[in-house]
XYZ file of C-alpha atoms in Angstrom:
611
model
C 63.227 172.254 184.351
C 62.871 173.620 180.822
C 66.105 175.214 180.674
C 70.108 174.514 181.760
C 71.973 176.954 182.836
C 74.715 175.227 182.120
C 73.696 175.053 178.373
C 71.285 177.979 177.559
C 69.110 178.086 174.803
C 70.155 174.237 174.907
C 66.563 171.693 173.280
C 68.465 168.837 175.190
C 71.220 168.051 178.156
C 72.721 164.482 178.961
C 72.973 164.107 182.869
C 74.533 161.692 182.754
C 76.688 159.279 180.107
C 78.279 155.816 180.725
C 80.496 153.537 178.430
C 82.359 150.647 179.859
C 84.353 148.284 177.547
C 85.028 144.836 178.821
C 87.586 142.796 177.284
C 87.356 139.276 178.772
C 83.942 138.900 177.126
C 84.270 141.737 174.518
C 81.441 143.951 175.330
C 80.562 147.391 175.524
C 77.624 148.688 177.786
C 76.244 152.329 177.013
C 73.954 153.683 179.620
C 72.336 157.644 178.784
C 70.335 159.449 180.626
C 68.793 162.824 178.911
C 67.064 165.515 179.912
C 63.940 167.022 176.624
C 64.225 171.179 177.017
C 62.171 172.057 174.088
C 59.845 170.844 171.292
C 63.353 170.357 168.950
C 64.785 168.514 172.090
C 61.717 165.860 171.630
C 63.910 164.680 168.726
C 66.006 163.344 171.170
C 63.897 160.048 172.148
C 64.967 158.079 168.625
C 68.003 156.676 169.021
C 69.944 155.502 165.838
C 72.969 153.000 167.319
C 75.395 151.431 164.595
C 76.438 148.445 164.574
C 78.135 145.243 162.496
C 75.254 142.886 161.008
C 77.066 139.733 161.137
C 79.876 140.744 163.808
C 78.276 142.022 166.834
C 75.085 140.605 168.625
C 72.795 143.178 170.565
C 72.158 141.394 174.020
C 69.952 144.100 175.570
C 68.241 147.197 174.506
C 65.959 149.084 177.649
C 64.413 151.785 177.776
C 61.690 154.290 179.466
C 60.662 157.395 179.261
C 59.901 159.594 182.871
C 57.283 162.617 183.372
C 57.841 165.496 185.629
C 54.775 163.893 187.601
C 57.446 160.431 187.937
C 55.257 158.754 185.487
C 56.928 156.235 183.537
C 56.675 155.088 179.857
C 58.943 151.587 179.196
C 59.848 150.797 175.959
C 58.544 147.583 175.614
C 60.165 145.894 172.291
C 62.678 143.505 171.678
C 66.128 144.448 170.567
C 65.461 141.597 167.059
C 62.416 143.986 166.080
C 64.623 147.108 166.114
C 67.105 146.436 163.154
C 66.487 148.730 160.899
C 67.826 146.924 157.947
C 68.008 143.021 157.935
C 70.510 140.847 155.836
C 72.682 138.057 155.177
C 76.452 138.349 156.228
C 78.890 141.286 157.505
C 77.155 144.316 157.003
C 77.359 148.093 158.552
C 73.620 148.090 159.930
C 72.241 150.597 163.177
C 69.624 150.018 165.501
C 66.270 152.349 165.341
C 64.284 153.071 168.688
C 62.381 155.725 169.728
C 60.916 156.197 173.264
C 57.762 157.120 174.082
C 55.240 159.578 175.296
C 58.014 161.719 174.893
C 57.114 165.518 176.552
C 59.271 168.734 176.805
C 60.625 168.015 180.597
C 61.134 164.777 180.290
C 63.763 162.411 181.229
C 64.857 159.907 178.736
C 67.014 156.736 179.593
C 68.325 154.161 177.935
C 70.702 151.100 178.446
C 72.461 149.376 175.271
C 74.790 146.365 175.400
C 76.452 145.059 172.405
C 78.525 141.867 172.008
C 81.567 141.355 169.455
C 81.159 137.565 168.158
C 84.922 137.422 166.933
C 87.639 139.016 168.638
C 87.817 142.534 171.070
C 87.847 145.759 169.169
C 89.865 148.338 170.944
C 87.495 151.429 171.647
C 87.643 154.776 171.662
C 85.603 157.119 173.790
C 83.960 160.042 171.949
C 83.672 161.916 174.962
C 82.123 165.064 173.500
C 78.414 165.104 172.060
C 76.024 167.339 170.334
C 74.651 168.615 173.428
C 75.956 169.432 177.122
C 76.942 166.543 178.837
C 76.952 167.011 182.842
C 78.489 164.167 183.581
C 80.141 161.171 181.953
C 82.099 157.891 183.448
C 84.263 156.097 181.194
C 85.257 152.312 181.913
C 87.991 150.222 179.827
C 89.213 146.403 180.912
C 91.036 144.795 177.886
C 91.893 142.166 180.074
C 95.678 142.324 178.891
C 98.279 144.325 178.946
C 100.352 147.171 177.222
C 97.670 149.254 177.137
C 98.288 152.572 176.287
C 96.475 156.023 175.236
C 96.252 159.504 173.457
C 93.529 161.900 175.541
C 92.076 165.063 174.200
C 90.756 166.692 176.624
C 89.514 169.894 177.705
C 90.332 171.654 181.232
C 91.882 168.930 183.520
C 90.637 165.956 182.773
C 92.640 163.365 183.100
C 92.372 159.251 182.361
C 93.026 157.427 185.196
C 95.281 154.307 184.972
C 96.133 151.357 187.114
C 98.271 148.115 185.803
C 95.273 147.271 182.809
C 92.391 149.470 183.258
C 91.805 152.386 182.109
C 89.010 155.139 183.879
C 87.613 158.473 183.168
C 84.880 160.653 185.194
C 84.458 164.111 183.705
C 81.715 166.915 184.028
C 80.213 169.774 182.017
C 81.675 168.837 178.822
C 80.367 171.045 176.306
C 78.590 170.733 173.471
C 80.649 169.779 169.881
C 81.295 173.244 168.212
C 78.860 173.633 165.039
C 80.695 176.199 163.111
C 81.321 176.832 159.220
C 84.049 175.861 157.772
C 85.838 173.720 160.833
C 89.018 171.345 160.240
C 88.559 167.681 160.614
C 86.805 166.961 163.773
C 89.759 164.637 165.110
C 91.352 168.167 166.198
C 88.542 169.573 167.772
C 86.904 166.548 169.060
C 87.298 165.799 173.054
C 88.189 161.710 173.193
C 90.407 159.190 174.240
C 91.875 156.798 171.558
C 93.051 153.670 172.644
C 95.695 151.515 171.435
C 98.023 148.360 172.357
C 101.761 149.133 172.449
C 104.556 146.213 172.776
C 107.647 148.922 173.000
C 108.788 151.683 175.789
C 108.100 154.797 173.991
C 106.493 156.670 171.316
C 109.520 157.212 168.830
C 110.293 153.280 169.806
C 106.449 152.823 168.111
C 106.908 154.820 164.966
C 110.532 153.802 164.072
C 109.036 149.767 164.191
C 106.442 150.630 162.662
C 107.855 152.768 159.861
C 109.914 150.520 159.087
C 107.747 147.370 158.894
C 105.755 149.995 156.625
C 108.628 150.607 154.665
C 109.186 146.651 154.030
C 106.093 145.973 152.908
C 105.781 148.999 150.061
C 109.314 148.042 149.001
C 108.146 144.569 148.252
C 105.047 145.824 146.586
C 107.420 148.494 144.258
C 110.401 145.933 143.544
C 111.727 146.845 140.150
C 111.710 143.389 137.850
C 112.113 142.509 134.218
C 108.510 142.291 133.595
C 108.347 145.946 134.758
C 110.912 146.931 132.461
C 109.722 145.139 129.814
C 106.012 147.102 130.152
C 108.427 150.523 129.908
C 109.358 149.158 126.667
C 106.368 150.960 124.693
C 105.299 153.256 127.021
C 108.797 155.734 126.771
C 112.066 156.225 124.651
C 115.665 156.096 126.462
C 116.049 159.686 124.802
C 112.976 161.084 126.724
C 113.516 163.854 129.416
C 113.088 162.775 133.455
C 109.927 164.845 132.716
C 108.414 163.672 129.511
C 109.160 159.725 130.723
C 107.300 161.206 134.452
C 104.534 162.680 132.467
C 104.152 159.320 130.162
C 103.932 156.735 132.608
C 101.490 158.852 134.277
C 99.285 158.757 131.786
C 99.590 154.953 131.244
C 98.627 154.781 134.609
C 95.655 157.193 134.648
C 94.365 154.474 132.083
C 93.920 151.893 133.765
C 90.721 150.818 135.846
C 90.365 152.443 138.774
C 88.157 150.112 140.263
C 87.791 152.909 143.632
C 85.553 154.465 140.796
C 84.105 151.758 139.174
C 83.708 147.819 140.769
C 86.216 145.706 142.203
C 86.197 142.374 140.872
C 84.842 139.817 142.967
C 86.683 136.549 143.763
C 84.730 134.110 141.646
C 85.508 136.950 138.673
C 89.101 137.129 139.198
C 88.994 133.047 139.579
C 87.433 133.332 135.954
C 89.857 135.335 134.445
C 92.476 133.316 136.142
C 93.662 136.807 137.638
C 95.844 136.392 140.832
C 95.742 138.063 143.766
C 97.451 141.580 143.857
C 100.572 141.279 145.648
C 103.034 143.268 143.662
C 102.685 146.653 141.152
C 103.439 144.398 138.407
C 100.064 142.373 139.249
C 98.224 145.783 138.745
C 99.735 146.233 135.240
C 98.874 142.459 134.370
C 95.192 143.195 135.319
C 94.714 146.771 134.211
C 92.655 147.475 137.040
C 93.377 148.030 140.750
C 92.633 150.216 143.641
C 93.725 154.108 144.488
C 96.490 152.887 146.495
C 97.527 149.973 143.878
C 97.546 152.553 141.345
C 99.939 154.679 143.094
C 102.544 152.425 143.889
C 102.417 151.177 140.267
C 103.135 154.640 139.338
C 106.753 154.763 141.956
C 107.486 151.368 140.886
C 107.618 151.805 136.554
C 109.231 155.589 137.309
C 111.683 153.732 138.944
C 112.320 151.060 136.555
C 112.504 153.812 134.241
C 115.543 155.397 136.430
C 113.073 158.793 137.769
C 113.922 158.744 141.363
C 110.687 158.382 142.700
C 109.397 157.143 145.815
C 105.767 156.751 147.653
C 104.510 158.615 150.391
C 100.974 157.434 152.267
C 99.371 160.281 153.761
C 95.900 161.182 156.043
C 93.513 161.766 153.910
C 92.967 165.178 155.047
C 88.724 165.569 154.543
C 88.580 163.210 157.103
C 91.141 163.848 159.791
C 94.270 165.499 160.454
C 98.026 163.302 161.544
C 98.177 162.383 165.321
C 101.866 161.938 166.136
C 100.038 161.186 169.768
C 98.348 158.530 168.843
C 100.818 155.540 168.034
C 98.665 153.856 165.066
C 99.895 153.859 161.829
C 96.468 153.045 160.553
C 95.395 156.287 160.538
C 97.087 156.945 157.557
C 94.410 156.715 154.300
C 96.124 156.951 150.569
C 99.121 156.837 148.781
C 100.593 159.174 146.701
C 103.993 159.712 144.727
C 106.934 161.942 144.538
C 109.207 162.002 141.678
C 112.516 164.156 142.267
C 113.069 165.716 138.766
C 115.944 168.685 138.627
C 116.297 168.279 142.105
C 112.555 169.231 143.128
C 110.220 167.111 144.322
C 106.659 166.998 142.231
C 103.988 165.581 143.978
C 101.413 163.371 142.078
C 98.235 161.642 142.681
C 98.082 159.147 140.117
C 95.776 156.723 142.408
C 93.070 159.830 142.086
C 91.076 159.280 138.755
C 91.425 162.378 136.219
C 93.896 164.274 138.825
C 96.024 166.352 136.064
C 99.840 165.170 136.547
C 101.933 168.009 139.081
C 98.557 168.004 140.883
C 97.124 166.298 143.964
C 93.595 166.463 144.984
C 93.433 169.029 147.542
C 92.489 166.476 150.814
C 96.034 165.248 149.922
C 97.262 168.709 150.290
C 98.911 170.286 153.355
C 98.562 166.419 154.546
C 101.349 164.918 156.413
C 102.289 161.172 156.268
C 105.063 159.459 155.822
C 107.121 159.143 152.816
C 109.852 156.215 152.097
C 113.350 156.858 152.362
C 115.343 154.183 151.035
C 114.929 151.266 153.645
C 113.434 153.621 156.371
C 110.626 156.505 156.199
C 110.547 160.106 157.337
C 106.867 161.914 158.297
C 106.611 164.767 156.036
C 103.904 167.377 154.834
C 102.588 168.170 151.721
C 102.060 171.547 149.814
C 99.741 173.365 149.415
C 99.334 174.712 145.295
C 97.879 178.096 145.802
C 94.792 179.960 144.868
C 96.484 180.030 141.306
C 96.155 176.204 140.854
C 92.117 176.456 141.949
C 90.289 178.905 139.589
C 86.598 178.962 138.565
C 85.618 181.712 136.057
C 81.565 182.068 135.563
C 80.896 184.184 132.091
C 77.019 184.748 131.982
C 75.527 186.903 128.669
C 71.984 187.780 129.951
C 69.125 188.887 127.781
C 66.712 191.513 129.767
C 63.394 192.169 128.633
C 61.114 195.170 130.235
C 58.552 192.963 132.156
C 62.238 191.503 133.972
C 62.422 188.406 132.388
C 65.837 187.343 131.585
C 67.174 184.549 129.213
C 71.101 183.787 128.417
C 73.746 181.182 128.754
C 76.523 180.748 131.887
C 79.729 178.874 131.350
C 81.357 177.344 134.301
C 85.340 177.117 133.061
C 86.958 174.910 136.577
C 90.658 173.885 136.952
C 91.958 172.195 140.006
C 90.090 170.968 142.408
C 86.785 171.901 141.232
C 87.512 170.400 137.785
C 88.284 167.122 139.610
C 85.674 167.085 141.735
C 83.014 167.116 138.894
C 85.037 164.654 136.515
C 85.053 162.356 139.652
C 80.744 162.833 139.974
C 80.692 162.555 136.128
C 82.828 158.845 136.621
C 80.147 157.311 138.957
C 76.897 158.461 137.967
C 74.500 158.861 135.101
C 74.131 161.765 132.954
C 70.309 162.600 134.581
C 72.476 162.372 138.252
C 75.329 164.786 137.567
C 72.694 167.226 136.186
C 70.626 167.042 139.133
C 74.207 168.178 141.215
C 75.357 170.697 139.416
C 71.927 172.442 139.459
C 71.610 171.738 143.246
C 75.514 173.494 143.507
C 74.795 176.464 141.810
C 71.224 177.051 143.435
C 71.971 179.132 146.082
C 74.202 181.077 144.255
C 71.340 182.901 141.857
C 69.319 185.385 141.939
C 65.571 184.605 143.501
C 63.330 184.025 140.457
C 65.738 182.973 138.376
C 66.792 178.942 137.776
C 69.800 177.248 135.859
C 69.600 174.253 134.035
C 72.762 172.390 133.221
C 73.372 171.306 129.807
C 76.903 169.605 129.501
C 80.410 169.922 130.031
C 82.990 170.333 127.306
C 86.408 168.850 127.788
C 85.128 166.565 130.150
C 87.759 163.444 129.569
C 90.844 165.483 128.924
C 91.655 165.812 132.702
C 94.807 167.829 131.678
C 92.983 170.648 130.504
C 90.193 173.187 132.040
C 86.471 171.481 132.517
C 83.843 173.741 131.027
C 80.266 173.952 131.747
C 77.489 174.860 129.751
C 73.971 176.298 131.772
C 71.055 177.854 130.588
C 69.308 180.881 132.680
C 66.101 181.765 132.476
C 62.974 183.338 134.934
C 62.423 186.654 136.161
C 65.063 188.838 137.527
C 65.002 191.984 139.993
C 61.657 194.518 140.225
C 60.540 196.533 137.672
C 58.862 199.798 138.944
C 57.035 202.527 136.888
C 59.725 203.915 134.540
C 62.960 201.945 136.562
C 64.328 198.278 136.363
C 66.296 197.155 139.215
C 68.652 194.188 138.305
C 70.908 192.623 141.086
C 74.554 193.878 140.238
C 76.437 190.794 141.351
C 74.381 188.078 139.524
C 76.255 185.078 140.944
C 76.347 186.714 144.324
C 73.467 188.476 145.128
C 71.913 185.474 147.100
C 74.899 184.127 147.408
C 75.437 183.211 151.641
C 78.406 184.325 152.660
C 80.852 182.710 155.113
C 82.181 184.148 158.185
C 79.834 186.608 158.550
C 77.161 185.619 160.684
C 79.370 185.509 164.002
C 80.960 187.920 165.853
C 83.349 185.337 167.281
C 84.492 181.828 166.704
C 86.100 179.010 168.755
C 87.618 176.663 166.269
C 90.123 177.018 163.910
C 89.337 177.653 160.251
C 89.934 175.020 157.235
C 88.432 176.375 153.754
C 90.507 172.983 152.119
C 91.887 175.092 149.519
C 93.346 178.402 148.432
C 91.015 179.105 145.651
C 89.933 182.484 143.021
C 86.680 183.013 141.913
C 86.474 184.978 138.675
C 82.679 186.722 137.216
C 82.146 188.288 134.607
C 78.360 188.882 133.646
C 77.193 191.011 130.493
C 73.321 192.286 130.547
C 71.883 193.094 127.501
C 69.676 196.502 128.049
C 65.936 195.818 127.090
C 65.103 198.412 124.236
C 64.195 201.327 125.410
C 66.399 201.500 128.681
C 69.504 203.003 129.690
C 71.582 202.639 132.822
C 71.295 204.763 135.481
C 73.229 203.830 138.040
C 75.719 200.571 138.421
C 78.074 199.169 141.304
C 80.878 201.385 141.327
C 84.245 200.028 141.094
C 84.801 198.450 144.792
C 87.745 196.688 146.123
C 88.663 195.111 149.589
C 91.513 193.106 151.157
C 93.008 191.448 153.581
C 96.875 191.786 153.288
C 98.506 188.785 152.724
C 95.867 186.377 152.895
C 92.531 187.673 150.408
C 91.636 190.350 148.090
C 88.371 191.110 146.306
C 87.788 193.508 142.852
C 84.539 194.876 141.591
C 84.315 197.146 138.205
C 81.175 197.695 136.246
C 81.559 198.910 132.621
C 78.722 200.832 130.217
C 78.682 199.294 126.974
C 76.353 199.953 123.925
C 73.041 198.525 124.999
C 74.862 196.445 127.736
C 76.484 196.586 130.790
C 79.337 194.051 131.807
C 79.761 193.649 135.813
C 82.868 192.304 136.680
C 84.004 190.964 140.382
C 87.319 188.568 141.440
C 87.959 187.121 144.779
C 91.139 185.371 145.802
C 91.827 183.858 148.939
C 95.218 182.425 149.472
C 95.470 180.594 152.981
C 93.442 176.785 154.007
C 93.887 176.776 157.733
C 93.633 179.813 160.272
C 93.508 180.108 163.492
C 90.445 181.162 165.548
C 92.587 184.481 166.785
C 92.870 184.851 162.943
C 88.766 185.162 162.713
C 87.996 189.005 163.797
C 90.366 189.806 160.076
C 88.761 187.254 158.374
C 85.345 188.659 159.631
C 85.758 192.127 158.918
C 87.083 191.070 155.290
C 84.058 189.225 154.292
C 81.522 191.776 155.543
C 82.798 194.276 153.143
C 82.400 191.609 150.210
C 78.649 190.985 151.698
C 78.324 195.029 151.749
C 79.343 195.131 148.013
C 77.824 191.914 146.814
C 74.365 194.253 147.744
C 75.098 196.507 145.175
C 72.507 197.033 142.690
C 71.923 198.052 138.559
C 69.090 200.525 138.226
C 67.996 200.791 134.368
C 66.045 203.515 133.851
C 63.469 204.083 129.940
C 65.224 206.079 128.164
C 63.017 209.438 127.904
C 63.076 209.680 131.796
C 66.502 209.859 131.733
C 66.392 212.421 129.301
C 63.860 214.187 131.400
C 65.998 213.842 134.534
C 69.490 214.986 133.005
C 67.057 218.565 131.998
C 66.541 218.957 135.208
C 62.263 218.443 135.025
């Protein structure tokens, strides 16, 4: 058997898949059994298992791999020899084995049983895989009760249930989807998320637990005299609800972030005499917290300042999207704030280093969570800003020479997200390590032959205003050919890979995080001697409603100045939405093709005589 049928063109099936999760001596036994299709499939037989260094003891590893012939290979080394990093206290660590003699047609099959040392960590069973799985048996005993559960599952799967355990047989689970541009895979992915639940019903869960939420940022935000006295010097009673907003928020983008820098250790705090964080005004005393610290700060001096402002924590939305299903308030991530000024709400992200005040950073965007309400909370959603609030404009003045080498500066001028995402970089690495990013970002998007090499940004620590960068282009661009020169139109684009073109069809929905516009605007200086022949004609597409793309090329005096916006204007489609989306970005493929021919000047001549 070198091929599934189930899974074609598949380099590896599981058979077979088996988890059980024991309670009464906090376990978890994994038994997999895999079946090697091709060479790539080979890759298969090392296993990389995480685990807890200091929290959860490995009490067997086995092994062996099985021939078509029924020859067997046992792994024969001791789970202590298979750490791949060893240390000293709580650490995230994984286990490394690989099994051998490994052939395509093979069967591999391997048993792992892990121990938790302190206390029973309620699972959850990540039912789909990167490959076919044919069949899978699922086994949970907490060894208590109130145990409860949110299943996504495909077809009709169901969990079975009895008084405290909890089982699940399924077959032909297919293979996780590996598509561009996907949401968070906690929509997508099939599994079963356990949980223990004390009260009758879901809406019983989230009003407790709301409101225990509730009680503890209250406390954390409670207006005092020491926070009023800090408002002293930082705004004026005459101030506006939105210059004292916009002044405390920068007081508070001052501060350490220590989320982008180092927390303090214990024995550092003990030397400063520094207490533990308990309340915002602790933050302020310090000048230094975390995100979340930060944040609440923020609510509590706009409120001692009379803004009404209140908190909101949210899912941070990179990483997952909100599971009303699954009754756990701790899958909500960060806090942000909402200050009510002429009877709108602006959102604000002051617990996100150099985040521009009326902005959040865009995985807090279309994010719901659950924001406080006096003495109670209500779950709410975000915005989203709009392509207008994400803009990156790329100016490039380009030098040609008539062997097609080509010299010139780009600037990169970001606001929004972009912007934040490279002041962010800039915060926690060195000058050599942000260079080596932005050159690896903008790689693909050039021309082959030619190479960037990033100089600096301008306006880098005024996070209220656009982030510019500086690059300078050099190589060898296009082909030149007896009397022509044939320059890529679309400089930034030409090797650009496009999304959403390569499939006919798609199964998952689509997230592009943000509504963004993407501005060019490149100006090629004619080696002497040459004149233009042809250029991209003016070109335009669109998608009504949702994107629109613009190409015009002018003829200058010994130049030519190719211009091209896109704008898209949605984050998250539908997979029924794709066939539009599809057929939109095939046209800007199509034009991004387009080509300047540059012709010597004399055959030009010659050709416009007609000889």
């Amino acid at each position: 058997m070198t091929s599934d049928p189930k899974a074609p063109g598949a380099d590896a099936a599981y058979l077979y898949r088996e988890e059980t999760d024991l309670g009464r001596d906090s376990t978890e036994a994994y038994y997999v059994r895999i079946k090697v299709l091709t060479e790539k499939g080979k890759e298969m037989a090392t296993v990389h298992w995480p685990y807890v260094h200091g929290y959860t003891k490995i009490q067997k590893i086995e092994g062996r791999t099985i021939h078509a012939d029924g020859t067997i290979f046992p792994l024969s080394v001791k789970p202590e020899d298979l750490v791949e990093v060893k240390g000293k206290g709580v650490q995230l660590n994984s286990v490394v084995f690989t099994l051998p003699n490994v052939e395509v047609g093979s069967i591999l099959e391997y048993r792992v049983k892990l121990q938790n040392q302190y206390g029973w960590e309620i699972p959850t069973w990540e039912v789909q895989q990167d490959h076919f799985v044919h069949h899978a048996h699922y086994f949970y005993d907490p060894d208590y009760g109130g145990l409860m559960y949110a299943a996504h599952l495909g077809g009709d799967a169901k969990v079975k249930r009895d008084v405290n355990t909890a089982t699940l047989d399924i077959q032909d689970v297919p293979p996780l989807p590996d598509e561009d541009w996907m949401p968070p895979m906690n929509t997508i992915r099939w599994r079963v998320l356990f949980y223990q639940l004390s009260v009758g019903s879901g809406n019983e869960y989230w009003k407790l637990a709301t409101k225990s939420w509730a009680e503890y940022v209250n406390k954390f935000i409670a207006t005092n005299s020491s926070l009023k006295k800090t408002l002293a010097g930082m705004v004026n009673p005459e101030d506006s609800e939105e210059q004292k907003a916009r002044k405390i928020y920068a007081a508070v983008m001052k501060l350490e972030n220590t989320d982008f820098s180092r927390k303090k250790s214990e024995a550092e705090r003990k030397a400063h005499k520094l207490k533990e964080i308990k309340k915002a005004e602790d933050v302020w005393k310090d000048q230094a917290g975390g995100s979340d610290e930060i944040a609440l700060l923020y609510v509590a001096l706009a409120r001692a300042a009379g803004l009404k402002a209140v908190p909101m924590q949210v899912v941070n939305r990179n990483r997952a999207l909100f599971d009303v299903d699954f009754l756990s308030i701790d899958q909500l991530d960060d806090f942000i704030a909402a200050v009510n000024i002429g009877g709108k709400d602006v959102y604000l992200d002051p617990g996100e280093k150099m985040c521009p005040y009326g902005s959040l950073h865009w995985k807090h965007t279309l994010a719901q969570g659950f924001k406080l309400t006096g003495e109670d909370s209500v779950l709410v959603q975000t915005p989203s800003p709009g392509y207008k609030g994400a803009s990156t404009t790329r100016v490039a003045n380009l030098e040609l020479d008539a062997e097609g080498n080509v010299s010139g500066v780009a600037r990169f001028v970001m606001t929004g997200p972009d912007a934040l995402r490279w002041r962010q970089i800039a915060l926690q690495n060195d000058e050599d390590e942000v260079k080596k990013e932005f050159n690896d970002s903008i790689r693909d998007s050039l021309p082959e032959g030619v190479t960037a090499d990033f100089d600096h940004f301008l306006e880098l620590e005024k996070y209220e205003t656009d982030l510019m960068a500086i690059v300078k282009v050099s190589g060898t661009l296009g082909a030149v050919t007896g009397k022509r020169f044939i320059v890529p139109g679309l400089f930034f684009e030409s090797h650009a890979k496009h999304p959403f073109v390569g499939l006919d069809q798609r199964t998952t929905p689509i997230d592009v995080n943000y509504a963004r516009m993407v501005s060019d605007e490149v100006t090629y200086s004619l080696p002497p001697g040459y004149a233009v022949e042809s250029a991209p004609g003016t070109a335009s597409a669109a998608w009504p409603g949702h994107a629109s793309m613009k190409i015009v090329a002018s003829d200058e005096a010994k130049a030519v100045k190719v211009s091209r916006v896109l704008a898209y204007n949605f984050v998250l489609l539908p997979a029924s939405d794709y066939p539009s989306l599809h057929e939109f970005y095939q046209k800007i493929a199509t034009a991004d093709q387009e080509q300047l021919v540059l012709v010597k000047a004399p055959a030009l001549a010659a050709k416009g005589s007609g000889q």
